[in-house]
mmCIF file of C-alpha atoms in Angstrom:
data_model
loop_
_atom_site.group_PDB
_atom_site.id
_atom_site.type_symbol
_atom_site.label_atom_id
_atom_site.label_comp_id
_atom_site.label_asym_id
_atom_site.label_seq_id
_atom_site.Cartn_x
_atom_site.Cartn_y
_atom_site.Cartn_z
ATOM 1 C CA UNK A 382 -22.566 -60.266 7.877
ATOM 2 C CA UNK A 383 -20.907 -57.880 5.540
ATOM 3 C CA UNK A 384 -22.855 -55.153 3.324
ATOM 4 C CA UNK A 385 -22.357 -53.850 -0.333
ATOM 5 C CA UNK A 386 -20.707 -50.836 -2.077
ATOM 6 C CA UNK A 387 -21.878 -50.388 -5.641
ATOM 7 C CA UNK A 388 -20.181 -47.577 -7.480
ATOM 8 C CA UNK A 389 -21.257 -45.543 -10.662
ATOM 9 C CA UNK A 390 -18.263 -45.466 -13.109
ATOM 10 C CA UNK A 391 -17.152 -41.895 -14.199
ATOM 11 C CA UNK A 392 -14.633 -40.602 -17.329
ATOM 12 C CA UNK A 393 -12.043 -40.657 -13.780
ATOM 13 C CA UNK A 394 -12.894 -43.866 -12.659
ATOM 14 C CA UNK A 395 -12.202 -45.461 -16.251
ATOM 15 C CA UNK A 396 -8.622 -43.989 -16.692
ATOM 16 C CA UNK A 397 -7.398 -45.263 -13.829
ATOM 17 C CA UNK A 398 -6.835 -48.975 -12.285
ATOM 18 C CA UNK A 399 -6.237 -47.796 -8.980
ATOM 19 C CA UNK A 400 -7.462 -44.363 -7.052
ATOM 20 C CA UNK A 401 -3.409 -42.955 -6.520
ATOM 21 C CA UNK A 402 -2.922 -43.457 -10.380
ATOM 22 C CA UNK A 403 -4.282 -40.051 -10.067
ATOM 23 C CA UNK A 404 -0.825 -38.794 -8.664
ATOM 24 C CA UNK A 405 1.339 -41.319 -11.118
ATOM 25 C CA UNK A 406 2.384 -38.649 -13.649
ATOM 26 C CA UNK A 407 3.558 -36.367 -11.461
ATOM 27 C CA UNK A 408 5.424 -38.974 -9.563
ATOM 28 C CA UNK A 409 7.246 -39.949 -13.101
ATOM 29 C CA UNK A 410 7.790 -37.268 -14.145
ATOM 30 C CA UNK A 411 10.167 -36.129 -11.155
ATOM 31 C CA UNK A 412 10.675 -38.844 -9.035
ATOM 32 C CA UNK A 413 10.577 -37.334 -5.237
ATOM 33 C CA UNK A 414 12.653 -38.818 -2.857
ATOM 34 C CA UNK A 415 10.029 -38.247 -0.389
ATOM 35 C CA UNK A 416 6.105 -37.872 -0.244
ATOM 36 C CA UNK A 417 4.085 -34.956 1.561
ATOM 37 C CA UNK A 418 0.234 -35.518 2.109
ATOM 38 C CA UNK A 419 -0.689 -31.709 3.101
ATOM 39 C CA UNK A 420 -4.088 -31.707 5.161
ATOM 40 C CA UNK A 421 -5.612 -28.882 6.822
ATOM 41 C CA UNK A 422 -8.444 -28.181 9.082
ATOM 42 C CA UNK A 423 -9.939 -25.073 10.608
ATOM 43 C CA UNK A 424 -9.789 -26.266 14.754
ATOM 44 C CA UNK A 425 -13.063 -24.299 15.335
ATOM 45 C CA UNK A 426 -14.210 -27.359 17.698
ATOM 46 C CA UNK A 427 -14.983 -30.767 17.594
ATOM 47 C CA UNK A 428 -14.057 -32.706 14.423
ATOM 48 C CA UNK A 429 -16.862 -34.325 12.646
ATOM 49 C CA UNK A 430 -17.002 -37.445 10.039
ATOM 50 C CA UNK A 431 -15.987 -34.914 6.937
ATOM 51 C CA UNK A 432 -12.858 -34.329 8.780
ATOM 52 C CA UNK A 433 -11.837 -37.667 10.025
ATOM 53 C CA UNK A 434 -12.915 -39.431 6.756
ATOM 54 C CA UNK A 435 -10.133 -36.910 4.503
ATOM 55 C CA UNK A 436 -7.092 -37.816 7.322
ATOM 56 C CA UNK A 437 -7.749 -41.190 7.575
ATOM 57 C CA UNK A 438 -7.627 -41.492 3.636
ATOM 58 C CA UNK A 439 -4.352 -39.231 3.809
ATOM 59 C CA UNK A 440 -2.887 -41.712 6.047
ATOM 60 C CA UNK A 441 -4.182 -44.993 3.907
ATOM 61 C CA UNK A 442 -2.697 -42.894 0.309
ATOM 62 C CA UNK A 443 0.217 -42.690 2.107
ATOM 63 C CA UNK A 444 1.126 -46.090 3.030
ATOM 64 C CA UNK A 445 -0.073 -46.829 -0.296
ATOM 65 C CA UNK A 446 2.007 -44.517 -2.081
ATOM 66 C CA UNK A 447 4.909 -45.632 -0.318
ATOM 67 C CA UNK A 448 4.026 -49.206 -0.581
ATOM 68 C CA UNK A 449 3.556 -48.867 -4.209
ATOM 69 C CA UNK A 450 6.626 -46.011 -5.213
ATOM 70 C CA UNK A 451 9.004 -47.135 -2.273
ATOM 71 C CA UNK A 452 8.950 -43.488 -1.473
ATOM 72 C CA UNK A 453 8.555 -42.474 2.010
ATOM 73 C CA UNK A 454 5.573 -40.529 2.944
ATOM 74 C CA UNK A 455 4.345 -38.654 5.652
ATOM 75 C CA UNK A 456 1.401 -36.548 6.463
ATOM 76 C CA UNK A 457 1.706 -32.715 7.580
ATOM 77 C CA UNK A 458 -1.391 -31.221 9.783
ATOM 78 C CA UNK A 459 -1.897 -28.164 9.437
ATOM 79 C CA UNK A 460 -4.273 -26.650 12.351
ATOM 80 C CA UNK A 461 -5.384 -23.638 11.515
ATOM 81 C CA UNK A 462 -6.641 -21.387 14.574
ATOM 82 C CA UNK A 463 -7.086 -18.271 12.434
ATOM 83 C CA UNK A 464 -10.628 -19.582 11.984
ATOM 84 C CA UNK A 465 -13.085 -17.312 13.478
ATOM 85 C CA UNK A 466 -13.611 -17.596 17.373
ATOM 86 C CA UNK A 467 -16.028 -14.070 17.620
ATOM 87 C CA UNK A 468 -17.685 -11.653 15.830
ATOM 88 C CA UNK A 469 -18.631 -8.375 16.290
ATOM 89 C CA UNK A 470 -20.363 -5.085 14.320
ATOM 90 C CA UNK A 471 -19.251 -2.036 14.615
ATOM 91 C CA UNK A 472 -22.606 0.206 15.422
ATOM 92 C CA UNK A 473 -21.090 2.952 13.800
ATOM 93 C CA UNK A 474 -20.338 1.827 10.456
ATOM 94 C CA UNK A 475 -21.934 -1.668 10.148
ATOM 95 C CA UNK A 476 -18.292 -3.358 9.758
ATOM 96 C CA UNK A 477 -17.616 -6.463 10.991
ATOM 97 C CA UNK A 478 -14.950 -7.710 13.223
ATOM 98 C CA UNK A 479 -13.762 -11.440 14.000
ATOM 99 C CA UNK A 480 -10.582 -12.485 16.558
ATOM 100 C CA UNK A 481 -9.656 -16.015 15.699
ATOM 101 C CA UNK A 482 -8.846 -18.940 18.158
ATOM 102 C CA UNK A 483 -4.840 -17.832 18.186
ATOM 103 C CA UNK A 484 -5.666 -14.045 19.324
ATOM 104 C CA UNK A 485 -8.417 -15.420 21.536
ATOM 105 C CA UNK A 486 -7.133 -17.995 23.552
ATOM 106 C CA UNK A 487 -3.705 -18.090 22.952
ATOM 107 C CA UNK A 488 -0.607 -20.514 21.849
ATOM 108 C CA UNK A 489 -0.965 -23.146 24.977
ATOM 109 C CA UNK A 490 -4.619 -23.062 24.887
ATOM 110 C CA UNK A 491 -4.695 -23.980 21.180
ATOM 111 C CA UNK A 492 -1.706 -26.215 21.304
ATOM 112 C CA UNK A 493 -3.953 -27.711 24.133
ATOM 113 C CA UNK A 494 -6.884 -28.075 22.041
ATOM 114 C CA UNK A 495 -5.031 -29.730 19.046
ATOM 115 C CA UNK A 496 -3.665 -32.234 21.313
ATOM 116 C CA UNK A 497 -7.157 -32.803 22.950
ATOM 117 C CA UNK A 498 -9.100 -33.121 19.737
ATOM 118 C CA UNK A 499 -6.910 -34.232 16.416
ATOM 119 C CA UNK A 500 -3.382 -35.920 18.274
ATOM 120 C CA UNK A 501 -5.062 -38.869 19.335
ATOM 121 C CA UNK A 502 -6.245 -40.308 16.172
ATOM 122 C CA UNK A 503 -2.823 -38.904 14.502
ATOM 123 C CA UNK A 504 -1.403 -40.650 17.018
ATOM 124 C CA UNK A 505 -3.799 -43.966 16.385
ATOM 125 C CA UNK A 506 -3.321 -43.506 12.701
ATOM 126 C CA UNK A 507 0.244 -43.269 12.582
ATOM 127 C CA UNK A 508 0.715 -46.853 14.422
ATOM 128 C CA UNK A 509 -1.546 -48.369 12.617
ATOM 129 C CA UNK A 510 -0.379 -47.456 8.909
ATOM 130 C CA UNK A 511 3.658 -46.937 9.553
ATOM 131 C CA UNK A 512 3.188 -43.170 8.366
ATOM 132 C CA UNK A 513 4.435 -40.754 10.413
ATOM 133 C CA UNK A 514 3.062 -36.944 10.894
ATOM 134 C CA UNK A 515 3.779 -33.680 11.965
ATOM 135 C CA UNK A 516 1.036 -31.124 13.262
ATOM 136 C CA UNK A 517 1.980 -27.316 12.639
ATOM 137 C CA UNK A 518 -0.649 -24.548 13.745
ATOM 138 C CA UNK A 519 -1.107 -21.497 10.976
ATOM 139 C CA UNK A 520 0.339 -19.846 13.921
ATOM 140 C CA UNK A 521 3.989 -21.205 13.346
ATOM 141 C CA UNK A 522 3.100 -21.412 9.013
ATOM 142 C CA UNK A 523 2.738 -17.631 9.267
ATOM 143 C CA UNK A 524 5.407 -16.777 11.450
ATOM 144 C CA UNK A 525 8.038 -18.748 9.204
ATOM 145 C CA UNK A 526 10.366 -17.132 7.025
ATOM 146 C CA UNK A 527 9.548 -19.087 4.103
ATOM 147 C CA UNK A 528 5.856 -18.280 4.469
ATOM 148 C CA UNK A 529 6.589 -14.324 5.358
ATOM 149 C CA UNK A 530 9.164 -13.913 2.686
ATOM 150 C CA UNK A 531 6.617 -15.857 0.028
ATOM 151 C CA UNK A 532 4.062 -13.167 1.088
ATOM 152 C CA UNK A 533 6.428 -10.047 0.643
ATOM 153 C CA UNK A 534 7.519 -10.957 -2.797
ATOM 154 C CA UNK A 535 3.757 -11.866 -3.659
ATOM 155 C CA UNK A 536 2.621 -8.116 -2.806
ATOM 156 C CA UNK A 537 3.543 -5.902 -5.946
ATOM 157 C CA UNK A 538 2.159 -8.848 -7.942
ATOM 158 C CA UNK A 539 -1.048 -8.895 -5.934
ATOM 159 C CA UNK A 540 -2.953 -6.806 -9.433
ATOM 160 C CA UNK A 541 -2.434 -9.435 -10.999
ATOM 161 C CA UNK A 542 -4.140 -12.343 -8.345
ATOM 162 C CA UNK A 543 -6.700 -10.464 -6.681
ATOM 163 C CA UNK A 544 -9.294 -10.792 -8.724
ATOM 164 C CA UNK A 545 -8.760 -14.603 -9.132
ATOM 165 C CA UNK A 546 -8.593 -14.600 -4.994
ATOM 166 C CA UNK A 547 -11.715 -12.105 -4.443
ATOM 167 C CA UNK A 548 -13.739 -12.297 -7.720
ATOM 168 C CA UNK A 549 -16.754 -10.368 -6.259
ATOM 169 C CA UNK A 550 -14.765 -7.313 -4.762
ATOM 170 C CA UNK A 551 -11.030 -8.090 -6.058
ATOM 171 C CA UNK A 552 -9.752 -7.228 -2.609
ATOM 172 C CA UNK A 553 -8.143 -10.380 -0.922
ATOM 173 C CA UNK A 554 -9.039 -9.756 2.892
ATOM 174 C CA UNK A 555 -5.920 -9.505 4.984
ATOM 175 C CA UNK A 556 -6.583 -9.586 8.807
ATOM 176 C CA UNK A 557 -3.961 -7.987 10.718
ATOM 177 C CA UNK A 558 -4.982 -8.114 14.881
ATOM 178 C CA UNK A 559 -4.895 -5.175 16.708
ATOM 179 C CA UNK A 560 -1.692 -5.584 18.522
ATOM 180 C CA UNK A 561 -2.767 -4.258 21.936
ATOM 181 C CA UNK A 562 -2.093 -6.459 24.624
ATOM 182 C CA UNK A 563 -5.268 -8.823 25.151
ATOM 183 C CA UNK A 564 -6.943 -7.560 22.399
ATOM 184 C CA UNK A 565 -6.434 -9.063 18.762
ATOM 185 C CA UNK A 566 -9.747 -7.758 16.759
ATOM 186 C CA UNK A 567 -9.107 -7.448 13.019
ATOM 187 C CA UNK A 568 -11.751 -5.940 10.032
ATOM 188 C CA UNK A 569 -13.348 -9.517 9.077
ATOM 189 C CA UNK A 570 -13.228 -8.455 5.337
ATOM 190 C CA UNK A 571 -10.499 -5.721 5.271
ATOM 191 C CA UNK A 572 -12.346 -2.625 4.260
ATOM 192 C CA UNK A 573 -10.281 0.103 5.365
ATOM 193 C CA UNK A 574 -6.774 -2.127 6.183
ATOM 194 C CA UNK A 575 -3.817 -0.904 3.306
ATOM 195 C CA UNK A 576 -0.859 -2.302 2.795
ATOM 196 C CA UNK A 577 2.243 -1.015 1.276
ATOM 197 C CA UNK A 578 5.445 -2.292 0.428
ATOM 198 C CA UNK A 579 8.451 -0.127 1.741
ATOM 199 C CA UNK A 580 11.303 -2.088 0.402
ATOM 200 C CA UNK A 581 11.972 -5.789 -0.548
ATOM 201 C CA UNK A 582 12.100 -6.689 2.732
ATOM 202 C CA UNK A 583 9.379 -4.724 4.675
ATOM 203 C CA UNK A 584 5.413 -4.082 4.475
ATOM 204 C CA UNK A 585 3.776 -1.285 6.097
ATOM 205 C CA UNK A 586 -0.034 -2.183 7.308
ATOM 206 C CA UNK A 587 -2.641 0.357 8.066
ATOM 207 C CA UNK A 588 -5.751 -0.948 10.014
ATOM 208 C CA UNK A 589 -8.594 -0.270 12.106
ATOM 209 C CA UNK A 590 -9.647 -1.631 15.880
ATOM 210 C CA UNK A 591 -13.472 -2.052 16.845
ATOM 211 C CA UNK A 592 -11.679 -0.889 20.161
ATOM 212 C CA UNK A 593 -8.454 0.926 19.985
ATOM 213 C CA UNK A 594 -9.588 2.961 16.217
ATOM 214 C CA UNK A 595 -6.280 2.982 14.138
ATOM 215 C CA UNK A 596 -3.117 0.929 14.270
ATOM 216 C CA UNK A 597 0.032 0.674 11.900
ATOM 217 C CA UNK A 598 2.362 -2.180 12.320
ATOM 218 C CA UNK A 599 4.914 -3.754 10.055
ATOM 219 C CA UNK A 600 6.084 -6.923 8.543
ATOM 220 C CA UNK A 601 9.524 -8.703 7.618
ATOM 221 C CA UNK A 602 10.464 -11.751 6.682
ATOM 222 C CA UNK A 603 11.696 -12.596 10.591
ATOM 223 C CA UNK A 604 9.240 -10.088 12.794
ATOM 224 C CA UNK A 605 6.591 -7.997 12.947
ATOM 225 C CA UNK A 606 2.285 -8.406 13.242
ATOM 226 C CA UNK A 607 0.383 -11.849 12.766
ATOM 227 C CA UNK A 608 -0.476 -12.138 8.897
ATOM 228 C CA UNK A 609 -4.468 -13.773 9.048
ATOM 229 C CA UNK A 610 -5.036 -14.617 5.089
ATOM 230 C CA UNK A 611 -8.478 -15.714 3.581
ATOM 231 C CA UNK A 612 -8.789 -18.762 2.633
ATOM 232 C CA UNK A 613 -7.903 -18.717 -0.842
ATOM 233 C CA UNK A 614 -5.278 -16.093 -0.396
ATOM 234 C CA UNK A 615 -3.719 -18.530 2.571
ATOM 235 C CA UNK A 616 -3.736 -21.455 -0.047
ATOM 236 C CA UNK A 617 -1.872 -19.047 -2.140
ATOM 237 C CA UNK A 618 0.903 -18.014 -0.515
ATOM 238 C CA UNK A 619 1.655 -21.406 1.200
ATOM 239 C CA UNK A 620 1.479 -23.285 -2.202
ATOM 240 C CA UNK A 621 3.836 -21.078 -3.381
ATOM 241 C CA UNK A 622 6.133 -21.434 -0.556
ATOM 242 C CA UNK A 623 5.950 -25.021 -0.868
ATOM 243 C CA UNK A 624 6.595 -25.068 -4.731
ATOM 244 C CA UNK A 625 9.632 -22.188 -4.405
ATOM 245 C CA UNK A 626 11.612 -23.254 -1.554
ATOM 246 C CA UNK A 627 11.416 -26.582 -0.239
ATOM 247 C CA UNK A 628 14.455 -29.264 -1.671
ATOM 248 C CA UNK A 629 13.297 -30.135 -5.327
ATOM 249 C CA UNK A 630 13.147 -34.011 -3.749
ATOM 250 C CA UNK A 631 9.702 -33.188 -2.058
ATOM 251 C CA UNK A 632 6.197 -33.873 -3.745
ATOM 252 C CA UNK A 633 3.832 -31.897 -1.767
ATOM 253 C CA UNK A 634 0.033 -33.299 -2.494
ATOM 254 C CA UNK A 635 -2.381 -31.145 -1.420
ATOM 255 C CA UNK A 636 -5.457 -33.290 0.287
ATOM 256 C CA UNK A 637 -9.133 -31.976 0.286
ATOM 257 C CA UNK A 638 -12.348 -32.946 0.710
ATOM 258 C CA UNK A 639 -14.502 -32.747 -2.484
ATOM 259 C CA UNK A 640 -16.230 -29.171 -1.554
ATOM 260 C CA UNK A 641 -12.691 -27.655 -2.686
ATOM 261 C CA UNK A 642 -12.622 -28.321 -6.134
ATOM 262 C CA UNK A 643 -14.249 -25.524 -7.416
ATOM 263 C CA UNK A 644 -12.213 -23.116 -4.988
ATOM 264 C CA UNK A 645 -8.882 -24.759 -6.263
ATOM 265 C CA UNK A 646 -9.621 -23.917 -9.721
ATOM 266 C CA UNK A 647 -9.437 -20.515 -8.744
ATOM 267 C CA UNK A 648 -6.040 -20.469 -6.457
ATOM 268 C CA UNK A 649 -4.558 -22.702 -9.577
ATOM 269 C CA UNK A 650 -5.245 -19.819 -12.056
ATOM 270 C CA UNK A 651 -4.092 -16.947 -9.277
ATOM 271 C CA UNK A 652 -0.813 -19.573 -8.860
ATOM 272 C CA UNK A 653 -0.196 -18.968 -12.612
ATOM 273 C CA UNK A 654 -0.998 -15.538 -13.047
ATOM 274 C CA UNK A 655 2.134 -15.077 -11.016
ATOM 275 C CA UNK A 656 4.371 -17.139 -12.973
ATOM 276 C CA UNK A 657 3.876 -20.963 -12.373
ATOM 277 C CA UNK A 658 3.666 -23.286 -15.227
ATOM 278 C CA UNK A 659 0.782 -26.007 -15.158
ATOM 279 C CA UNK A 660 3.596 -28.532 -14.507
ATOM 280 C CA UNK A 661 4.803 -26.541 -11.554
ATOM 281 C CA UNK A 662 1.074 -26.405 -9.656
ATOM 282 C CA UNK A 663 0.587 -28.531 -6.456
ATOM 283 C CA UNK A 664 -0.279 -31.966 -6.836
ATOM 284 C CA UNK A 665 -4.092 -32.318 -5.594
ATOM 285 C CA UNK A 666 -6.517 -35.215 -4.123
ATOM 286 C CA UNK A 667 -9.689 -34.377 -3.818
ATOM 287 C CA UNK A 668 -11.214 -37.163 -1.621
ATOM 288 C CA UNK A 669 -15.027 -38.240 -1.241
ATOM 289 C CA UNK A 670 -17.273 -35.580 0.151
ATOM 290 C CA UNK A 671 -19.714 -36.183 3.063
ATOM 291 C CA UNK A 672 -23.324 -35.212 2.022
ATOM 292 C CA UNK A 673 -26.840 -34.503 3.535
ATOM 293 C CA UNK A 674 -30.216 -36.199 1.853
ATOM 294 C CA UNK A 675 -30.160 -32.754 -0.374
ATOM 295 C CA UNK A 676 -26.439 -32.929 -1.657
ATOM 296 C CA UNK A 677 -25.003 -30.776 0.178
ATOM 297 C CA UNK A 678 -22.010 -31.122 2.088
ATOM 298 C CA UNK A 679 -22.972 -32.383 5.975
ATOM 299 C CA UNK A 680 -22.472 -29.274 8.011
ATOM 300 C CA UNK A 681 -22.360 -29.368 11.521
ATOM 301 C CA UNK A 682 -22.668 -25.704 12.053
ATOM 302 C CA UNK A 683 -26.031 -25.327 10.522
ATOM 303 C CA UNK A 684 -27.352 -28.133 12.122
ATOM 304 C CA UNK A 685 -26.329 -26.928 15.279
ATOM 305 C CA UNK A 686 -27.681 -23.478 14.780
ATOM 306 C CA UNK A 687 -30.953 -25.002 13.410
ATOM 307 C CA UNK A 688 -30.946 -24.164 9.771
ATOM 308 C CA UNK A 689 -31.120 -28.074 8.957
ATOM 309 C CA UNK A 690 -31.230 -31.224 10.453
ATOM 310 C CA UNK A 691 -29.420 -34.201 11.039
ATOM 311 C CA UNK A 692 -30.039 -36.771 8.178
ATOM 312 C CA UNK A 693 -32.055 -39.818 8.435
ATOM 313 C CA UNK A 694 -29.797 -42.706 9.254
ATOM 314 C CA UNK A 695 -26.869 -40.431 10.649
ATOM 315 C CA UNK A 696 -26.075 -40.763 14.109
ATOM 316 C CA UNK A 697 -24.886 -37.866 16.791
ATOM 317 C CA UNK A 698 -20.858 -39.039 16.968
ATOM 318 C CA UNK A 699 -21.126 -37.696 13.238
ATOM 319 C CA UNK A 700 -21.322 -34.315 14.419
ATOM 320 C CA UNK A 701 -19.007 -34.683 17.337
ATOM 321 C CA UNK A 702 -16.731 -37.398 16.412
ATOM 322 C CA UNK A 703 -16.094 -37.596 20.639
ATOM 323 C CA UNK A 704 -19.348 -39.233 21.214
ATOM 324 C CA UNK A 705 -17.769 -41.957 19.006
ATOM 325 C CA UNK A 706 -19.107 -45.146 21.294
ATOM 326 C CA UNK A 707 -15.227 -46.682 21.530
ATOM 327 C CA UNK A 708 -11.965 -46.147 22.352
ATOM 328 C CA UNK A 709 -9.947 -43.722 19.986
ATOM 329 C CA UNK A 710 -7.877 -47.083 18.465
ATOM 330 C CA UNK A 711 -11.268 -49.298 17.354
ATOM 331 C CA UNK A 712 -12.377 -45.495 16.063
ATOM 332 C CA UNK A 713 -8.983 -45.378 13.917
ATOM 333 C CA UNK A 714 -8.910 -48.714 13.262
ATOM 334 C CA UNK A 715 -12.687 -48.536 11.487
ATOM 335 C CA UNK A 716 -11.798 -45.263 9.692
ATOM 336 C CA UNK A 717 -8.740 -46.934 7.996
ATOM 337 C CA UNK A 718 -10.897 -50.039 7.115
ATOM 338 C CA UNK A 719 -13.415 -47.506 5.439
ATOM 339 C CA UNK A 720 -11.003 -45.935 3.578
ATOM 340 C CA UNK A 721 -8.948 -49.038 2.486
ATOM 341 C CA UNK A 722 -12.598 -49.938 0.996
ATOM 342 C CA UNK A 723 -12.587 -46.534 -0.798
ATOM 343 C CA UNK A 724 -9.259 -46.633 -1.864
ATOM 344 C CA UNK A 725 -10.087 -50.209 -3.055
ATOM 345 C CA UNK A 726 -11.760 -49.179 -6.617
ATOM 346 C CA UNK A 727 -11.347 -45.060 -8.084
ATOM 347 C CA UNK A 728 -15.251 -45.930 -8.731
ATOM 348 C CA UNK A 729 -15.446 -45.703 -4.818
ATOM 349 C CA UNK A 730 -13.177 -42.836 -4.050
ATOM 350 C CA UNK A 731 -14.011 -40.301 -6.604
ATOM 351 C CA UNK A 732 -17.336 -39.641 -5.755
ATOM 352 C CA UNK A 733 -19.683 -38.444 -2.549
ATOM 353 C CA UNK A 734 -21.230 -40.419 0.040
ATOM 354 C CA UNK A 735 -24.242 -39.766 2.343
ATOM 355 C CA UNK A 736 -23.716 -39.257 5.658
ATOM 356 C CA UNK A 737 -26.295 -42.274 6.219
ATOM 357 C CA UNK A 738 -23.934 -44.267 3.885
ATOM 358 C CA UNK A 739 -20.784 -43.499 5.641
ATOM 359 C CA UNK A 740 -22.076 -44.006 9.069
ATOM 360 C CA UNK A 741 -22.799 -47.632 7.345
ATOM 361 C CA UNK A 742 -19.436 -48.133 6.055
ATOM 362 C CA UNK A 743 -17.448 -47.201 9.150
ATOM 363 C CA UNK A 744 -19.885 -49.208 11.945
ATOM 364 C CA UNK A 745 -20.815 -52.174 9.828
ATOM 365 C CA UNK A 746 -18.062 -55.155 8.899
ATOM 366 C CA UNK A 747 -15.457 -54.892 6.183
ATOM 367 C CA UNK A 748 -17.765 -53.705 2.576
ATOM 368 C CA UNK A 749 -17.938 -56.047 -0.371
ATOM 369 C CA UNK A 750 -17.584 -53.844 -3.462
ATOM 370 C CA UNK A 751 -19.430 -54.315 -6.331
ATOM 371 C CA UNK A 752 -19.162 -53.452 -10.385
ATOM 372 C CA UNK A 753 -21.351 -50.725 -11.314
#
């Protein structure tokens, strides 16, 4: 028994023969002697379907990048345990206060819970394409000198990004955790936290502790506090580091799942208010979003906390992608079929599924695709 895939065709879809045509120019134009999917998840428990449906399909554009090109290719993790672990209000003033999964529980315990949750299919993945990975926590990103020294030199430019990184407020939050010993709470949105640049090589931070009031700590290129960016301004500084300092023979590509589109629109025009060129921004691939019966993107933590429901036709192992009913190799080995099928037409891969639909695809045999 096998089932259908009919796909609408879009102005995308029509340019291209195959879905990595997308990345063809900017392979052409430089040749790279070596290919870099860049994927990144917030480790804020359990990986759903969302997340194991965009690193699968890094994998599969891998091999077929490298299959196609003769370019190696590998795909870079990045874990990022700055996302949120508590909260907490300040009765005083009404400001909130968040310590992430790195303050809260530490590097072994998060190194621990990488391993536990995202290694195994890496691990499952990698055999089964050829591609080979690396995981690095935003732990280690931040604490690197490229990342630190990217950040520094991005400060007295910072008039002209912050609007583009905090359009409501213009104030990019910077979380810097209070550094007393077991504590780690930082101002969730930055209200009162000031930064100031004391030479080219040094930042002075001033900040404020739900428990220990105010702190001041510094930050070079090789020491000082933990820098905890918002998103965008994270995606910032780390695309720049990748574009300014890495051997001119690497092509970063920059993997997301559909729901970043609009947000990369804004860290591509903050990336050239500082200087870049359109030719110089990050290669992208935005890759098919997960949605609910509404359109929405499937979110596990409002299902969880009740403010939806599971859609019709999606099954539990969605949410937690543990409760998968196999091993961790039939799991992999049904992910890569799935996105082999996707990667099988641009009709199929640049557009959003169901979750109904995707639980389909990935349990059912090998898809038939149709025209549209």
């Amino acid at each position: 028994m096998t089932i259908d895939l009919v796909s609408p065709n879009t102005v995308l879809a029509n340019a291209l023969l195959r879905a990595e045509d997308v990345l063809t120019p900017r392979i052409l134009a430089t040749p790279p002697e070596r290919i870099v999917l860049v994927v990144g998840t917030q480790i804020n428990g359990a990986p759903h379907i969302g997340t194991s449906l965009v690193q699968s399909l890094a994998f599969a554009m891998a091999g077929r990048l490298r299959d196609r090109f003769g370019i190696p290719s590998e795909v870079l993790f990045h874990a990022l345990d700055n996302a949120p672990y508590e909260l907490a209000t300040d009765p005083a003033n009404g400001r909130r206060y968040q310590r992430a999964y790195a303050q809260a529980l530490g590097d072994a315990a998060v190194r621990d819970l990488v391993n536990a949750l995202y290694q195994p299919l890496f691990t499952a993945l990698s055999r089964r394409l050829g591609i080979p990975h690396r995981i690095e926590t935003y732990t280690q990103q931040q604490a690197s000198e490229r990342f630190r020294r990217t950040w520094l030199r991005l400060l007295p430019l910072l008039d002209a990004v912050r609007w583009w990184l905090a359009p409501s407020t213009g104030t990019p939050h910077l979380r810097i955790p209070c550094p007393h010993t077991g504590c780690g709470w930082a101002e969730k949105y930055a209200e009162t936290t000031q930064v100031r640049l004391t030479d080219r090589e040094e930042a002075s931070v001033a900040a404020v502790c739900l428990r220990h009031g105010p702190y001041r700590t510094t930050v070079t290129p090789t020491t000082g506090t933990y820098l905890d960016l918002a998103t965008l301004y994270r995606n910032l500084v780390k695309e720049l580091a990748l574009t300014g300092t890495l051997p001119h023979g690497t092509l970063h590509v920059m993997v997301k799942g559909g729901d970043w589109i609009f947000g990369s629109l804004l860290v591509d025009e903050a990336l050239q208010a500082v200087g870049l060129t359109r030719a110089q921004l990050p290669a992208r691939l935005f890759c098919p979003q997960v949605v609910t019966d509404t359109g929405a993107k499937l979110s596990k933590s409002l299902i969880r906390e009740g403010h939806t429901h599971l859609p019709e036709g999606a099954a539990d192992w969605m949410l937690d992608t543990r409760q998968w009913p196999g091993t961790i190799t039939e799991y992999a080995d049904q992910l890569v079929t799935t996105a082999e099928t996707l990667l099988s037409d641009p009709r199929h891969f640049f557009r959003s599924y169901s979750a109904a639909e995707i639980g389909r695809l990935i349990t059912e045999p090998a898809p038939r695709s149709k025209p549209a």
